[in-house]
Coordinates of C-alpha atoms in Angstrom, one line a residue:
Chain A
X1 CA 95.4 119.2 108.4
X2 CA 94.3 115.6 108.7
X3 CA 96.5 113.5 111.0
X4 CA 96.3 109.9 112.0
X5 CA 97.9 108.3 115.1
X6 CA 98.2 104.7 116.0
X7 CA 98.1 103.4 119.6
X8 CA 98.1 100.0 121.3
X9 CA 100.4 97.4 123.0
X10 CA 103.9 97.1 121.6
X11 CA 104.2 93.4 122.7
X12 CA 101.7 90.6 122.1
X13 CA 102.1 87.0 123.0
X14 CA 101.9 84.3 120.4
X15 CA 98.3 82.9 119.8
X16 CA 96.7 86.1 121.3
X17 CA 95.0 88.9 119.5
X18 CA 96.8 92.1 118.5
X19 CA 94.6 95.2 119.0
X20 CA 95.4 98.7 117.7
X21 CA 93.4 101.9 117.4
X22 CA 93.9 104.8 115.0
X23 CA 92.8 108.2 116.1
X24 CA 91.9 110.7 113.3
X25 CA 92.3 114.4 114.0
X26 CA 91.8 117.5 111.8
X27 CA 88.9 115.9 110.0
X28 CA 85.9 113.6 110.4
X29 CA 86.1 109.9 110.0
X30 CA 82.6 110.2 108.6
X31 CA 83.9 112.0 105.6
X32 CA 82.1 110.8 102.5
X33 CA 84.2 108.7 100.1
X34 CA 87.0 108.1 102.7
X35 CA 88.1 104.7 103.6
X36 CA 90.3 104.1 106.6
X37 CA 92.8 101.3 106.5
X38 CA 95.7 99.5 107.9
X39 CA 99.1 98.6 106.4
X40 CA 101.9 96.7 108.0
X41 CA 105.7 96.3 107.4
X42 CA 107.7 93.5 108.9
X43 CA 111.3 94.6 110.0
X44 CA 113.4 95.1 106.9
X45 CA 110.6 94.0 104.5
X46 CA 108.0 95.6 102.2
X47 CA 104.5 97.0 102.8
X48 CA 101.4 94.8 103.0
X49 CA 97.8 96.2 103.0
X50 CA 95.7 94.6 105.7
X51 CA 92.3 96.0 105.1
X52 CA 90.0 99.1 105.0
X53 CA 86.7 100.3 106.5
X54 CA 84.1 102.9 105.5
X55 CA 82.5 104.9 108.3
X56 CA 79.3 103.0 107.6
X57 CA 81.1 99.7 108.5
X58 CA 81.7 98.4 105.0
X59 CA 85.0 96.6 104.9
X60 CA 87.6 95.2 102.5
X61 CA 90.2 92.8 103.8
X62 CA 93.4 91.3 102.3
X63 CA 92.4 87.6 101.5
X64 CA 95.8 86.4 102.9
X65 CA 94.7 87.7 106.4
X66 CA 90.9 87.8 106.1
X67 CA 90.3 84.9 108.4
X68 CA 92.1 86.6 111.3
X69 CA 91.4 90.3 110.7
X70 CA 88.6 92.4 112.0
X71 CA 88.5 96.2 111.3
X72 CA 85.9 98.3 113.1
X73 CA 85.0 102.0 113.3
X74 CA 83.8 104.3 116.2
X75 CA 82.5 107.5 114.6
X76 CA 81.8 109.0 118.1
X77 CA 85.5 108.9 118.9
X78 CA 86.8 109.5 115.4
X79 CA 88.7 106.2 115.6
X80 CA 89.0 103.0 113.9
X81 CA 90.5 99.8 115.1
X82 CA 92.3 96.6 114.0
X83 CA 92.1 93.2 115.6
X84 CA 94.4 90.4 114.3
X85 CA 93.8 87.1 116.1
X86 CA 96.0 84.0 116.6
X87 CA 99.2 86.0 116.0
X88 CA 102.6 84.4 115.5
X89 CA 106.2 85.9 115.2
X90 CA 105.4 86.4 111.5
X91 CA 103.0 89.2 112.5
X92 CA 105.8 91.3 114.1
X93 CA 105.7 94.5 112.1
X94 CA 105.3 98.2 112.1
X95 CA 101.5 98.8 111.7
X96 CA 100.4 101.9 109.9
X97 CA 97.0 103.4 109.7
X98 CA 96.1 105.5 106.6
X99 CA 93.3 107.1 104.8
X100 CA 92.1 106.4 101.3
X101 CA 90.1 109.2 99.9
X102 CA 87.8 109.1 96.9
X103 CA 89.2 106.0 95.4
X104 CA 92.7 107.4 95.4
X105 CA 96.0 106.3 96.8
X106 CA 96.7 105.9 100.5
X107 CA 97.4 109.0 102.4
X108 CA 98.0 110.6 104.9
X109 CA 99.6 107.8 107.0
X110 CA 100.1 107.6 110.7
X111 CA 103.7 107.5 112.0
X112 CA 103.4 103.7 112.6
X113 CA 103.7 101.6 115.7
X114 CA 105.9 98.5 116.2
X115 CA 104.2 95.4 117.4
X116 CA 106.4 92.5 118.5
X117 CA 104.9 89.1 118.9
X118 CA 106.9 87.2 121.6
X119 CA 106.4 85.3 124.8
Chain B
X1 CA 95.0 89.8 93.1
X2 CA 97.2 92.3 91.1
X3 CA 100.8 91.6 91.5
X4 CA 103.2 94.6 91.3
X5 CA 106.8 93.9 90.3
X6 CA 109.5 96.5 90.9
X7 CA 113.0 96.6 89.4
X8 CA 115.7 96.9 90.4
X9 CA 115.3 95.9 94.1
X10 CA 118.3 98.2 94.8
X11 CA 120.6 100.6 93.0
X12 CA 123.6 102.7 93.6
X13 CA 124.1 105.9 91.7
X14 CA 126.2 109.1 91.9
X15 CA 125.0 112.5 93.0
X16 CA 123.5 114.2 90.0
X17 CA 122.6 111.0 88.2
X18 CA 119.3 110.4 86.6
X19 CA 117.7 107.4 88.3
X20 CA 114.8 105.3 86.9
X21 CA 112.7 102.7 88.7
X22 CA 110.2 100.5 87.0
X23 CA 107.0 98.9 88.2
X24 CA 105.0 96.3 86.3
X25 CA 101.5 95.2 87.0
X26 CA 100.3 91.7 86.4
X27 CA 97.2 93.1 84.7
X28 CA 96.2 96.5 83.4
X29 CA 95.5 99.1 86.1
X30 CA 95.0 102.1 83.8
X31 CA 96.8 104.9 85.7
X32 CA 95.8 103.9 89.2
X33 CA 99.3 103.9 90.4
X34 CA 101.1 105.8 93.2
X35 CA 104.7 106.1 94.1
X36 CA 105.9 106.4 97.7
X37 CA 109.3 107.3 99.3
X38 CA 110.2 105.8 102.6
X39 CA 113.2 106.8 104.7
X40 CA 114.4 104.6 107.6
X41 CA 112.1 104.7 110.6
X42 CA 109.4 106.9 108.8
X43 CA 106.1 106.3 107.3
X44 CA 105.8 106.2 103.5
X45 CA 105.3 109.5 101.9
X46 CA 103.3 109.9 98.6
X47 CA 105.3 111.4 95.8
X48 CA 103.1 110.7 92.7
X49 CA 99.5 109.7 92.2
X50 CA 97.6 108.7 89.0
X51 CA 100.9 107.5 87.5
X52 CA 102.2 110.9 86.7
X53 CA 100.7 113.6 89.0
X54 CA 103.1 115.2 91.5
X55 CA 101.8 115.5 95.1
X56 CA 101.9 119.1 96.4
X57 CA 105.2 120.1 97.8
X58 CA 107.1 117.3 96.1
X59 CA 110.2 118.6 94.1
X60 CA 109.8 118.6 90.3
X61 CA 112.9 116.4 90.0
X62 CA 110.5 113.4 90.6
X63 CA 108.4 112.4 87.7
X64 CA 106.2 109.4 86.9
X65 CA 105.0 107.9 83.7
X66 CA 103.1 104.9 82.3
X67 CA 99.7 103.4 81.9
X68 CA 98.3 100.0 81.7
X69 CA 100.9 97.6 83.1
X70 CA 104.2 99.4 82.8
X71 CA 105.3 102.5 84.9
X72 CA 108.4 104.4 85.7
X73 CA 109.6 106.8 88.5
X74 CA 112.4 109.1 87.5
X75 CA 114.6 111.2 89.7
X76 CA 116.2 113.7 87.3
X77 CA 119.3 114.5 89.4
X78 CA 119.9 112.3 92.5
X79 CA 120.7 114.1 95.7
X80 CA 121.8 112.8 99.1
X81 CA 118.3 113.5 100.6
X82 CA 116.8 111.2 98.0
X83 CA 118.3 108.1 99.7
X84 CA 115.3 106.0 100.6
X85 CA 113.3 103.0 99.5
X86 CA 110.7 103.6 96.9
X87 CA 107.5 101.6 96.5
X88 CA 104.7 101.6 93.8
X89 CA 101.2 100.8 94.8
X90 CA 98.2 100.0 92.6
X91 CA 94.8 101.2 93.7
X92 CA 92.7 100.0 90.7
X93 CA 91.1 97.2 92.8
X94 CA 91.2 95.5 96.2
X95 CA 93.3 94.1 97.6
X96 CA 95.6 97.1 97.4
X97 CA 99.1 95.8 96.5
X98 CA 102.6 97.2 96.6
X99 CA 105.7 96.6 94.7
X100 CA 108.7 95.0 96.6
X101 CA 110.5 98.3 96.9
X102 CA 113.7 99.8 95.4
X103 CA 116.4 100.8 97.8
X104 CA 118.4 103.8 96.3
X105 CA 121.9 104.5 97.6
X106 CA 124.6 106.9 96.8
X107 CA 127.7 105.5 95.1

């Protein structure tokens, strides 16, 4: 059964870079037609897609975040990562990683990790 | 970008009631629509994909319909375990977008 798990610092200072990693288990990140992505949810608010990456490195980003986002993949570790630069308090959120297989909906999802931006 | 508008933003219904949530896309998305259920502190869980297909293991009291721009999620008989926030999501094109959510409570 495919499982995803987010990891990374829970506290980031304003203006710094948020870095998270998603580890995939129970399947290969190099699976054809699977994209791997990030979604965030500010406390008490809705869901926002951040971006997705194919194992080859091809990416799609949300235009609203594109200038600050980098998603990368490490097939040797079966992991993909998110970097969000120049963070502010507005970037405080639960960050989820998720797979998108075969042009379908997102799923499965990781359990999520709360990242707080504060000095 | 395709905007997804859900209504209502919240609702309160009695146990056993039939509940309907609507989702409207700003442009046609065929049937590239999913519905998610999210309980507090948990990741979203997929209920329905391709507008009307039930995910494996999801109770048949959940159903989805629609195509193009207008979609609905129906819970045929509301139970206490259905208390959650429900989101629609379009996957016709990038950027993937979600509706604002509908919080379902028991009256």
